[in-house]
mmCIF file of C-alpha atoms in Angstrom:
data_model
loop_
_atom_site.group_PDB
_atom_site.id
_atom_site.type_symbol
_atom_site.label_atom_id
_atom_site.label_comp_id
_atom_site.label_asym_id
_atom_site.label_seq_id
_atom_site.Cartn_x
_atom_site.Cartn_y
_atom_site.Cartn_z
ATOM 1 C CA UNK A 1 27.313 8.435 -35.472
ATOM 2 C CA UNK A 2 30.060 10.357 -33.726
ATOM 3 C CA UNK A 3 27.410 13.349 -33.066
ATOM 4 C CA UNK A 4 24.592 10.566 -32.440
ATOM 5 C CA UNK A 5 26.526 8.996 -29.608
ATOM 6 C CA UNK A 6 28.124 12.529 -28.253
ATOM 7 C CA UNK A 7 24.192 13.670 -28.079
ATOM 8 C CA UNK A 8 22.929 10.690 -26.207
ATOM 9 C CA UNK A 9 25.934 9.950 -24.362
ATOM 10 C CA UNK A 10 25.354 13.496 -22.667
ATOM 11 C CA UNK A 11 21.509 12.959 -22.546
ATOM 12 C CA UNK A 12 22.304 9.849 -20.699
ATOM 13 C CA UNK A 13 24.574 11.808 -18.506
ATOM 14 C CA UNK A 14 22.637 14.571 -17.180
ATOM 15 C CA UNK A 15 19.779 12.579 -17.120
ATOM 16 C CA UNK A 16 21.766 10.640 -14.561
ATOM 17 C CA UNK A 17 22.923 13.173 -12.482
ATOM 18 C CA UNK A 18 19.390 14.505 -12.163
ATOM 19 C CA UNK A 19 17.862 10.943 -11.267
ATOM 20 C CA UNK A 20 20.748 10.137 -8.519
ATOM 21 C CA UNK A 21 19.819 13.321 -6.546
ATOM 22 C CA UNK A 22 16.108 12.654 -6.718
ATOM 23 C CA UNK A 23 14.587 9.648 -4.004
ATOM 24 C CA UNK A 24 14.586 7.856 -7.164
ATOM 25 C CA UNK A 25 18.263 7.561 -7.334
ATOM 26 C CA UNK A 26 18.340 3.942 -8.023
ATOM 27 C CA UNK A 27 16.716 4.162 -11.647
ATOM 28 C CA UNK A 28 19.640 6.359 -12.520
ATOM 29 C CA UNK A 29 21.687 2.951 -12.994
ATOM 30 C CA UNK A 30 20.071 2.997 -16.541
ATOM 31 C CA UNK A 31 21.100 5.923 -17.980
ATOM 32 C CA UNK A 32 24.931 5.757 -16.226
ATOM 33 C CA UNK A 33 24.843 2.924 -18.152
ATOM 34 C CA UNK A 34 23.825 4.421 -21.320
ATOM 35 C CA UNK A 35 26.340 7.324 -20.764
ATOM 36 C CA UNK A 36 28.954 4.412 -20.393
ATOM 37 C CA UNK A 37 28.673 3.104 -23.201
ATOM 38 C CA UNK A 38 28.033 5.664 -25.489
ATOM 39 C CA UNK A 39 31.596 6.860 -23.991
ATOM 40 C CA UNK A 40 33.423 3.735 -24.448
ATOM 41 C CA UNK A 41 31.889 4.072 -28.321
ATOM 42 C CA UNK A 42 33.337 7.032 -28.764
ATOM 43 C CA UNK A 43 36.869 6.317 -27.183
ATOM 44 C CA UNK A 44 36.684 3.572 -30.181
ATOM 45 C CA UNK A 45 35.784 6.100 -32.555
ATOM 46 C CA UNK A 46 38.538 8.068 -31.304
ATOM 47 C CA UNK A 47 41.073 5.221 -32.612
ATOM 48 C CA UNK A 48 40.112 5.260 -36.177
ATOM 49 C CA UNK A 49 39.452 9.001 -36.635
ATOM 50 C CA UNK A 50 40.590 12.137 -35.129
ATOM 51 C CA UNK A 51 38.192 13.151 -32.202
ATOM 52 C CA UNK A 52 38.383 15.901 -29.592
ATOM 53 C CA UNK A 53 38.442 13.880 -26.121
ATOM 54 C CA UNK A 54 36.569 16.855 -24.227
ATOM 55 C CA UNK A 55 32.893 15.342 -25.028
ATOM 56 C CA UNK A 56 33.996 11.969 -24.101
ATOM 57 C CA UNK A 57 35.421 13.054 -20.292
ATOM 58 C CA UNK A 58 32.645 15.276 -19.683
ATOM 59 C CA UNK A 59 30.047 12.250 -20.561
ATOM 60 C CA UNK A 60 32.364 10.307 -18.139
ATOM 61 C CA UNK A 61 33.170 12.814 -15.837
ATOM 62 C CA UNK A 62 29.021 13.271 -15.113
ATOM 63 C CA UNK A 63 28.750 9.294 -15.615
ATOM 64 C CA UNK A 64 31.194 8.911 -12.747
ATOM 65 C CA UNK A 65 29.519 11.331 -10.286
ATOM 66 C CA UNK A 66 25.930 10.002 -10.553
ATOM 67 C CA UNK A 67 27.779 6.864 -10.113
ATOM 68 C CA UNK A 68 29.125 7.775 -6.872
ATOM 69 C CA UNK A 69 25.877 9.720 -5.792
ATOM 70 C CA UNK A 70 23.923 6.169 -6.390
ATOM 71 C CA UNK A 71 26.459 3.889 -4.644
ATOM 72 C CA UNK A 72 26.768 6.184 -1.786
ATOM 73 C CA UNK A 73 22.849 6.889 -1.321
ATOM 74 C CA UNK A 74 22.359 3.192 -1.725
ATOM 75 C CA UNK A 75 24.580 2.445 1.349
ATOM 76 C CA UNK A 76 24.216 5.512 3.501
ATOM 77 C CA UNK A 77 20.545 6.967 3.309
ATOM 78 C CA UNK A 78 18.394 5.012 5.732
ATOM 79 C CA UNK A 79 14.488 4.643 4.763
ATOM 80 C CA UNK A 80 13.097 5.921 7.567
ATOM 81 C CA UNK A 81 9.379 7.074 8.372
ATOM 82 C CA UNK A 82 9.581 11.191 8.317
ATOM 83 C CA UNK A 83 7.457 13.240 10.669
ATOM 84 C CA UNK A 84 3.836 11.704 11.954
ATOM 85 C CA UNK A 85 2.906 13.533 14.536
ATOM 86 C CA UNK A 86 -0.039 15.254 12.445
ATOM 87 C CA UNK A 87 -0.758 11.404 11.855
ATOM 88 C CA UNK A 88 -1.007 10.768 15.708
ATOM 89 C CA UNK A 89 -2.557 13.332 16.564
ATOM 90 C CA UNK A 90 -5.662 12.184 13.309
ATOM 91 C CA UNK A 91 -5.273 8.952 15.160
ATOM 92 C CA UNK A 92 -6.351 10.012 18.431
ATOM 93 C CA UNK A 93 -8.918 12.690 17.585
ATOM 94 C CA UNK A 94 -10.275 9.767 15.028
ATOM 95 C CA UNK A 95 -10.913 7.257 17.601
ATOM 96 C CA UNK A 96 -12.726 9.720 20.061
ATOM 97 C CA UNK A 97 -14.925 10.853 17.250
ATOM 98 C CA UNK A 98 -15.644 7.199 16.589
ATOM 99 C CA UNK A 99 -16.522 6.513 19.772
ATOM 100 C CA UNK A 100 -19.294 9.067 19.663
ATOM 101 C CA UNK A 101 -20.204 7.848 16.530
ATOM 102 C CA UNK A 102 -20.729 4.077 17.572
ATOM 103 C CA UNK A 103 -22.961 5.557 20.664
ATOM 104 C CA UNK A 104 -25.331 6.639 18.032
ATOM 105 C CA UNK A 105 -25.300 2.908 16.478
ATOM 106 C CA UNK A 106 -27.349 -0.573 17.408
ATOM 107 C CA UNK A 107 -24.871 -2.907 18.113
ATOM 108 C CA UNK A 108 -25.775 -6.890 18.552
ATOM 109 C CA UNK A 109 -23.479 -9.319 17.901
ATOM 110 C CA UNK B 1 -1.352 4.566 -1.852
ATOM 111 C CA UNK B 2 -4.984 3.597 -2.351
ATOM 112 C CA UNK B 3 -3.807 0.676 -4.503
ATOM 113 C CA UNK B 4 -1.656 -0.485 -1.485
ATOM 114 C CA UNK B 5 -3.949 -0.280 0.839
ATOM 115 C CA UNK B 6 -6.165 -2.834 -1.534
ATOM 116 C CA UNK B 7 -3.675 -4.891 -1.594
ATOM 117 C CA UNK B 8 -3.273 -5.073 1.871
ATOM 118 C CA UNK B 9 -6.934 -4.902 1.672
ATOM 119 C CA UNK B 10 -6.842 -7.827 -0.363
ATOM 120 C CA UNK B 11 -4.754 -9.817 2.085
ATOM 121 C CA UNK B 12 -6.986 -11.782 3.848
ATOM 122 C CA UNK B 13 -10.472 -14.144 3.491
ATOM 123 C CA UNK B 14 -11.132 -17.460 2.088
ATOM 124 C CA UNK B 15 -13.759 -20.356 1.817
ATOM 125 C CA UNK B 16 -15.534 -20.129 5.142
ATOM 126 C CA UNK B 17 -16.047 -17.121 7.375
ATOM 127 C CA UNK B 18 -17.155 -17.687 10.927
ATOM 128 C CA UNK B 19 -16.140 -16.972 14.352
ATOM 129 C CA UNK B 20 -12.833 -14.870 14.342
ATOM 130 C CA UNK B 21 -10.075 -17.526 15.576
ATOM 131 C CA UNK B 22 -7.090 -15.660 13.825
ATOM 132 C CA UNK B 23 -7.378 -12.126 15.172
ATOM 133 C CA UNK B 24 -6.270 -10.775 18.392
ATOM 134 C CA UNK B 25 -6.399 -7.175 20.600
ATOM 135 C CA UNK B 26 -2.974 -5.414 20.650
ATOM 136 C CA UNK B 27 -1.714 -7.499 16.982
ATOM 137 C CA UNK B 28 0.789 -5.302 14.832
ATOM 138 C CA UNK B 29 2.143 -5.816 11.640
ATOM 139 C CA UNK B 30 4.532 -3.631 9.774
ATOM 140 C CA UNK B 31 5.430 -3.398 6.475
ATOM 141 C CA UNK B 32 7.335 -1.953 3.837
ATOM 142 C CA UNK B 33 5.839 -0.822 0.537
ATOM 143 C CA UNK B 34 8.238 -0.925 -2.526
ATOM 144 C CA UNK B 35 7.638 0.456 -6.213
ATOM 145 C CA UNK B 36 9.280 -1.683 -8.659
ATOM 146 C CA UNK B 37 11.136 0.290 -11.638
ATOM 147 C CA UNK B 38 12.175 -1.644 -14.363
ATOM 148 C CA UNK B 39 13.284 -4.642 -11.927
ATOM 149 C CA UNK B 40 15.064 -2.292 -9.007
ATOM 150 C CA UNK B 41 12.873 -2.505 -6.091
ATOM 151 C CA UNK B 42 12.538 1.501 -4.278
ATOM 152 C CA UNK B 43 11.304 1.309 -0.669
ATOM 153 C CA UNK B 44 8.089 4.636 -0.950
ATOM 154 C CA UNK B 45 6.419 3.742 2.341
ATOM 155 C CA UNK B 46 5.709 2.266 5.759
ATOM 156 C CA UNK B 47 2.212 0.491 5.891
ATOM 157 C CA UNK B 48 1.232 -0.510 9.295
ATOM 158 C CA UNK B 49 -1.553 -2.801 10.558
ATOM 159 C CA UNK B 50 -3.107 -2.443 14.153
ATOM 160 C CA UNK B 51 -5.749 -3.534 16.597
ATOM 161 C CA UNK B 52 -7.085 -2.352 19.988
ATOM 162 C CA UNK B 53 -9.899 -3.087 21.972
ATOM 163 C CA UNK B 54 -12.617 0.207 22.193
ATOM 164 C CA UNK B 55 -15.085 0.254 24.081
ATOM 165 C CA UNK B 56 -18.759 1.921 23.844
ATOM 166 C CA UNK B 57 -21.188 2.630 26.919
ATOM 167 C CA UNK B 58 -23.103 -0.824 25.550
ATOM 168 C CA UNK B 59 -20.114 -2.917 23.682
ATOM 169 C CA UNK B 60 -17.151 -3.651 23.320
ATOM 170 C CA UNK B 61 -15.263 -3.294 19.609
ATOM 171 C CA UNK B 62 -12.126 -4.139 17.695
ATOM 172 C CA UNK B 63 -10.917 -1.467 16.144
ATOM 173 C CA UNK B 64 -8.526 -2.104 12.732
ATOM 174 C CA UNK B 65 -6.344 0.529 11.654
ATOM 175 C CA UNK B 66 -4.114 0.630 8.993
ATOM 176 C CA UNK B 67 -2.028 3.529 8.024
ATOM 177 C CA UNK B 68 0.392 4.685 5.473
ATOM 178 C CA UNK B 69 3.154 6.872 5.640
ATOM 179 C CA UNK B 70 5.923 7.664 3.040
ATOM 180 C CA UNK B 71 9.775 8.008 3.979
ATOM 181 C CA UNK B 72 11.686 11.023 4.903
ATOM 182 C CA UNK B 73 13.043 10.962 1.599
ATOM 183 C CA UNK B 74 10.056 10.806 -0.373
ATOM 184 C CA UNK B 75 8.026 13.484 1.911
ATOM 185 C CA UNK B 76 8.860 16.126 -0.129
ATOM 186 C CA UNK B 77 8.406 14.548 -3.708
ATOM 187 C CA UNK B 78 5.363 12.738 -2.398
ATOM 188 C CA UNK B 79 3.997 12.902 1.060
ATOM 189 C CA UNK B 80 1.681 10.338 1.888
ATOM 190 C CA UNK B 81 -0.338 10.375 5.445
ATOM 191 C CA UNK B 82 -3.076 7.496 5.365
ATOM 192 C CA UNK B 83 -5.508 6.301 7.753
ATOM 193 C CA UNK B 84 -7.999 3.749 7.747
ATOM 194 C CA UNK B 85 -10.032 2.000 10.305
ATOM 195 C CA UNK B 86 -13.042 0.154 10.550
ATOM 196 C CA UNK B 87 -14.806 -0.838 14.140
ATOM 197 C CA UNK B 88 -15.608 -4.391 13.666
ATOM 198 C CA UNK B 89 -17.387 -6.885 16.119
ATOM 199 C CA UNK B 90 -14.754 -9.168 17.662
ATOM 200 C CA UNK B 91 -16.366 -12.099 17.046
ATOM 201 C CA UNK B 92 -17.147 -12.148 13.980
ATOM 202 C CA UNK B 93 -15.379 -9.338 12.675
ATOM 203 C CA UNK B 94 -18.696 -7.199 11.077
ATOM 204 C CA UNK B 95 -18.122 -3.429 10.514
ATOM 205 C CA UNK B 96 -20.024 -1.129 12.135
ATOM 206 C CA UNK B 97 -17.958 2.365 11.725
ATOM 207 C CA UNK B 98 -15.295 2.743 8.733
ATOM 208 C CA UNK B 99 -13.398 5.698 8.540
ATOM 209 C CA UNK B 100 -10.896 6.933 5.727
ATOM 210 C CA UNK B 101 -8.841 9.756 6.074
ATOM 211 C CA UNK B 102 -6.153 10.457 3.335
ATOM 212 C CA UNK B 103 -3.683 12.616 2.138
ATOM 213 C CA UNK B 104 -1.748 11.660 -0.325
ATOM 214 C CA UNK B 105 0.647 14.449 -2.228
ATOM 215 C CA UNK B 106 -1.683 17.413 -0.889
ATOM 216 C CA UNK B 107 -5.083 15.315 -2.175
ATOM 217 C CA UNK B 108 -6.870 15.080 0.642
ATOM 218 C CA UNK B 109 -10.091 12.787 0.834
ATOM 219 C CA UNK B 110 -12.510 11.574 3.964
ATOM 220 C CA UNK B 111 -14.904 8.927 3.841
ATOM 221 C CA UNK B 112 -17.260 7.905 6.606
ATOM 222 C CA UNK B 113 -19.453 4.494 6.764
ATOM 223 C CA UNK B 114 -22.298 3.715 9.090
ATOM 224 C CA UNK B 115 -23.187 0.663 9.144
ATOM 225 C CA UNK B 116 -27.190 0.019 9.834
ATOM 226 C CA UNK B 117 -26.890 -3.549 9.692
ATOM 227 C CA UNK B 118 -30.863 -4.053 10.895
ATOM 228 C CA UNK B 119 -31.955 -2.372 7.620
ATOM 229 C CA UNK B 120 -28.873 -2.814 5.454
ATOM 230 C CA UNK B 121 -28.123 0.853 4.563
ATOM 231 C CA UNK B 122 -24.840 2.578 5.227
ATOM 232 C CA UNK B 123 -24.807 6.267 6.053
ATOM 233 C CA UNK B 124 -21.818 8.033 3.972
ATOM 234 C CA UNK B 125 -19.908 10.907 4.276
ATOM 235 C CA UNK B 126 -17.574 11.865 1.707
ATOM 236 C CA UNK B 127 -15.348 15.113 2.676
ATOM 237 C CA UNK B 128 -12.548 16.822 -0.442
ATOM 238 C CA UNK B 129 -11.059 19.925 -0.196
ATOM 239 C CA UNK B 130 -11.817 22.505 -2.873
ATOM 240 C CA UNK B 131 -9.143 24.522 -4.647
ATOM 241 C CA UNK B 132 -10.144 27.517 -2.611
ATOM 242 C CA UNK B 133 -9.227 25.489 0.765
ATOM 243 C CA UNK B 134 -13.196 25.086 1.864
ATOM 244 C CA UNK B 135 -15.008 21.288 2.670
ATOM 245 C CA UNK B 136 -17.035 19.960 0.401
ATOM 246 C CA UNK B 137 -19.322 17.614 1.582
ATOM 247 C CA UNK B 138 -21.369 14.735 -0.063
ATOM 248 C CA UNK B 139 -23.877 12.711 2.323
ATOM 249 C CA UNK B 140 -25.299 9.193 1.249
ATOM 250 C CA UNK B 141 -27.548 6.757 1.930
ATOM 251 C CA UNK B 142 -26.255 3.389 0.355
ATOM 252 C CA UNK B 143 -28.122 0.077 0.107
ATOM 253 C CA UNK B 144 -25.872 -2.847 0.809
ATOM 254 C CA UNK B 145 -25.748 -6.760 0.952
ATOM 255 C CA UNK B 146 -25.701 -7.923 4.169
ATOM 256 C CA UNK B 147 -22.578 -9.799 3.657
ATOM 257 C CA UNK B 148 -20.699 -6.444 2.494
ATOM 258 C CA UNK B 149 -17.785 -5.137 3.973
ATOM 259 C CA UNK B 150 -15.112 -2.364 3.924
ATOM 260 C CA UNK B 151 -11.286 -2.864 2.262
ATOM 261 C CA UNK B 152 -9.786 -3.155 6.089
ATOM 262 C CA UNK B 153 -12.338 -5.312 7.500
ATOM 263 C CA UNK B 154 -12.148 -7.294 4.041
ATOM 264 C CA UNK B 155 -8.689 -7.593 5.277
ATOM 265 C CA UNK B 156 -8.251 -8.889 8.327
ATOM 266 C CA UNK B 157 -11.715 -11.295 7.455
ATOM 267 C CA UNK B 158 -9.534 -12.979 4.802
ATOM 268 C CA UNK B 159 -6.885 -13.928 7.473
ATOM 269 C CA UNK B 160 -9.791 -15.683 9.387
ATOM 270 C CA UNK B 161 -10.424 -17.629 6.474
ATOM 271 C CA UNK B 162 -9.837 -21.900 6.617
ATOM 272 C CA UNK B 163 -7.467 -21.687 3.438
ATOM 273 C CA UNK B 164 -6.141 -24.794 4.849
ATOM 274 C CA UNK B 165 -9.254 -26.692 3.761
ATOM 275 C CA UNK B 166 -9.390 -24.973 0.143
ATOM 276 C CA UNK B 167 -8.260 -26.730 -2.724
ATOM 277 C CA UNK B 168 -5.698 -25.313 -5.314
ATOM 278 C CA UNK B 169 -7.870 -23.426 -8.299
ATOM 279 C CA UNK B 170 -10.775 -22.736 -5.800
ATOM 280 C CA UNK B 171 -11.992 -19.238 -5.933
ATOM 281 C CA UNK B 172 -14.391 -16.746 -4.207
ATOM 282 C CA UNK B 173 -15.687 -13.904 -3.955
ATOM 283 C CA UNK B 174 -16.350 -11.157 -1.762
ATOM 284 C CA UNK B 175 -18.451 -7.995 -1.884
ATOM 285 C CA UNK B 176 -16.195 -4.865 -0.643
ATOM 286 C CA UNK B 177 -17.598 -1.213 -0.495
ATOM 287 C CA UNK B 178 -15.156 1.114 -1.194
ATOM 288 C CA UNK B 179 -15.775 5.180 -2.513
ATOM 289 C CA UNK B 180 -19.180 4.320 -2.193
ATOM 290 C CA UNK B 181 -19.646 1.317 -4.230
ATOM 291 C CA UNK B 182 -19.755 -2.364 -3.990
ATOM 292 C CA UNK B 183 -16.974 -4.214 -5.531
ATOM 293 C CA UNK B 184 -16.498 -7.475 -6.094
ATOM 294 C CA UNK B 185 -13.111 -9.253 -5.080
ATOM 295 C CA UNK B 186 -12.424 -12.534 -6.044
ATOM 296 C CA UNK B 187 -9.592 -14.796 -4.428
ATOM 297 C CA UNK B 188 -8.165 -17.705 -5.912
ATOM 298 C CA UNK B 189 -6.179 -20.214 -3.885
ATOM 299 C CA UNK B 190 -3.011 -20.873 -6.356
ATOM 300 C CA UNK B 191 -1.146 -23.604 -3.435
ATOM 301 C CA UNK B 192 1.795 -23.278 -0.585
ATOM 302 C CA UNK B 193 4.931 -21.633 -1.416
ATOM 303 C CA UNK B 194 7.989 -21.296 0.855
ATOM 304 C CA UNK B 195 8.898 -16.964 1.342
ATOM 305 C CA UNK B 196 11.532 -15.925 2.832
ATOM 306 C CA UNK B 197 11.014 -12.722 4.639
ATOM 307 C CA UNK B 198 12.161 -10.398 7.844
ATOM 308 C CA UNK B 199 10.414 -13.000 10.099
ATOM 309 C CA UNK B 200 11.638 -15.973 8.792
ATOM 310 C CA UNK B 201 11.472 -18.287 5.983
ATOM 311 C CA UNK B 202 7.728 -19.351 6.165
ATOM 312 C CA UNK B 203 5.376 -21.877 4.124
ATOM 313 C CA UNK B 204 2.721 -19.610 2.398
ATOM 314 C CA UNK B 205 -0.832 -19.718 1.068
ATOM 315 C CA UNK B 206 -0.536 -17.946 -2.431
ATOM 316 C CA UNK B 207 -3.571 -16.260 -3.438
ATOM 317 C CA UNK B 208 -4.427 -14.609 -6.603
ATOM 318 C CA UNK B 209 -6.915 -11.581 -6.251
ATOM 319 C CA UNK B 210 -8.442 -10.079 -9.171
ATOM 320 C CA UNK B 211 -11.508 -7.098 -8.812
ATOM 321 C CA UNK B 212 -14.508 -7.323 -11.077
ATOM 322 C CA UNK B 213 -15.476 -4.492 -12.765
ATOM 323 C CA UNK B 214 -12.471 -2.648 -11.974
ATOM 324 C CA UNK B 215 -9.270 -1.267 -13.518
ATOM 325 C CA UNK B 216 -7.409 -0.910 -10.364
ATOM 326 C CA UNK B 217 -5.729 -4.124 -10.231
ATOM 327 C CA UNK B 218 -4.286 -5.037 -13.783
ATOM 328 C CA UNK B 219 -3.410 -8.406 -15.473
ATOM 329 C CA UNK B 220 -4.527 -11.815 -14.599
ATOM 330 C CA UNK B 221 -2.941 -13.827 -11.436
ATOM 331 C CA UNK B 222 -0.523 -10.866 -11.409
ATOM 332 C CA UNK B 223 -1.575 -9.858 -7.877
ATOM 333 C CA UNK B 224 -0.735 -12.072 -5.697
ATOM 334 C CA UNK B 225 -0.507 -12.363 -1.672
ATOM 335 C CA UNK B 226 1.395 -14.898 0.652
ATOM 336 C CA UNK B 227 -0.179 -15.713 3.427
ATOM 337 C CA UNK B 228 1.971 -17.675 6.154
ATOM 338 C CA UNK B 229 0.167 -21.423 6.430
ATOM 339 C CA UNK B 230 0.051 -21.742 9.850
ATOM 340 C CA UNK B 231 -2.877 -20.591 12.574
ATOM 341 C CA UNK B 232 -2.115 -16.788 12.332
ATOM 342 C CA UNK B 233 -2.579 -16.028 8.260
ATOM 343 C CA UNK B 234 0.203 -13.422 8.743
ATOM 344 C CA UNK B 235 0.561 -11.356 5.040
ATOM 345 C CA UNK B 236 4.420 -11.841 4.393
ATOM 346 C CA UNK B 237 4.360 -10.475 0.812
ATOM 347 C CA UNK B 238 2.122 -9.228 -1.638
ATOM 348 C CA UNK B 239 3.024 -7.926 -5.304
ATOM 349 C CA UNK B 240 0.603 -6.433 -7.448
ATOM 350 C CA UNK B 241 0.133 -4.601 -10.751
ATOM 351 C CA UNK B 242 -1.316 -1.779 -10.934
ATOM 352 C CA UNK B 243 -1.879 0.639 -13.976
ATOM 353 C CA UNK B 244 1.211 3.101 -13.281
ATOM 354 C CA UNK B 245 3.691 0.024 -12.634
ATOM 355 C CA UNK B 246 4.478 -2.822 -10.020
ATOM 356 C CA UNK B 247 4.983 -2.954 -6.311
ATOM 357 C CA UNK B 248 5.516 -5.237 -3.442
ATOM 358 C CA UNK B 249 4.472 -5.114 0.160
ATOM 359 C CA UNK B 250 6.860 -7.028 2.307
ATOM 360 C CA UNK B 251 6.454 -7.889 6.197
ATOM 361 C CA UNK B 252 8.892 -5.866 8.301
ATOM 362 C CA UNK B 253 7.702 -7.325 11.835
ATOM 363 C CA UNK B 254 5.067 -9.050 13.157
ATOM 364 C CA UNK B 255 3.724 -8.526 16.729
ATOM 365 C CA UNK B 256 1.089 -9.242 19.674
ATOM 366 C CA UNK B 257 0.277 -12.562 17.042
ATOM 367 C CA UNK B 258 -2.354 -14.732 18.351
ATOM 368 C CA UNK B 259 -0.837 -18.312 17.781
#
């Protein structure tokens, strides 16, 4: 039980850290919750038996880092369009080409 | 992005299709496309729909343009720059030329349809990049139904339909030419709902969309769009279920509306 919680806690915490630095950072919430629950479970177990608390501290540390990143990005990262210069050029050239193509067509409304 | 555009496309045609009384020149609609991951919505791209006037030596046409571009934080992850165009009659919205130029995460594709309305044929050109960087091209002559339109023109035609005359449960089907194949799109009117959006709280027509003979859109009545229940019939929200999850298109701004 103890080992399972430590492994699961570590996997969740590492996954949370990885996800929180990607554009899909919002999904990091799920492994953060899982890591916290594992950490809490381990704290509960330490009260019953003697367990080294290093692993628990590490799980909590990673989860908190992931949580801080996720909250920071949710508040401060603005969703704005990237560089669309190429698309604008394509738009203009496509319109010019289209006019040439349309000249070749029989259009009667 | 194709799915997003299809949904966007499905935005608007209903139970009668006459003269254009909804779409003006110079209209611009901006949407935010979001991907739903276990209930958490992540904004991934901006979709823009614009109309403009195009003059040739013999006629004046309406250019319907749809662009999709991912937000800057997604550009390193999966960059999308799509351009869809349809050149249509400003009075009947009948398309004469369709162009699709997509660049999605390094995948490039170009499609062009030149409609020969008198002979009910379409001259299709398809271009793709080969792995060595050279361009592969395919030209085809397709026979189409007289009412067949492309994705973009269908989208705008939808807005021009008299939805107010439809009853709840009424359905209508339309032929759409996509990837050189005619697909039937079915729209079902599901009643009215009030939707809060960036352009205000609006009473909307709720319409379910399905594709006959295609796996692109999943589920029964899972793909729904909401159009404002006024003369502009602006698409304010679309929810869709695709093979890789759920998505949403939400209106961000609407300018140059006719009414």
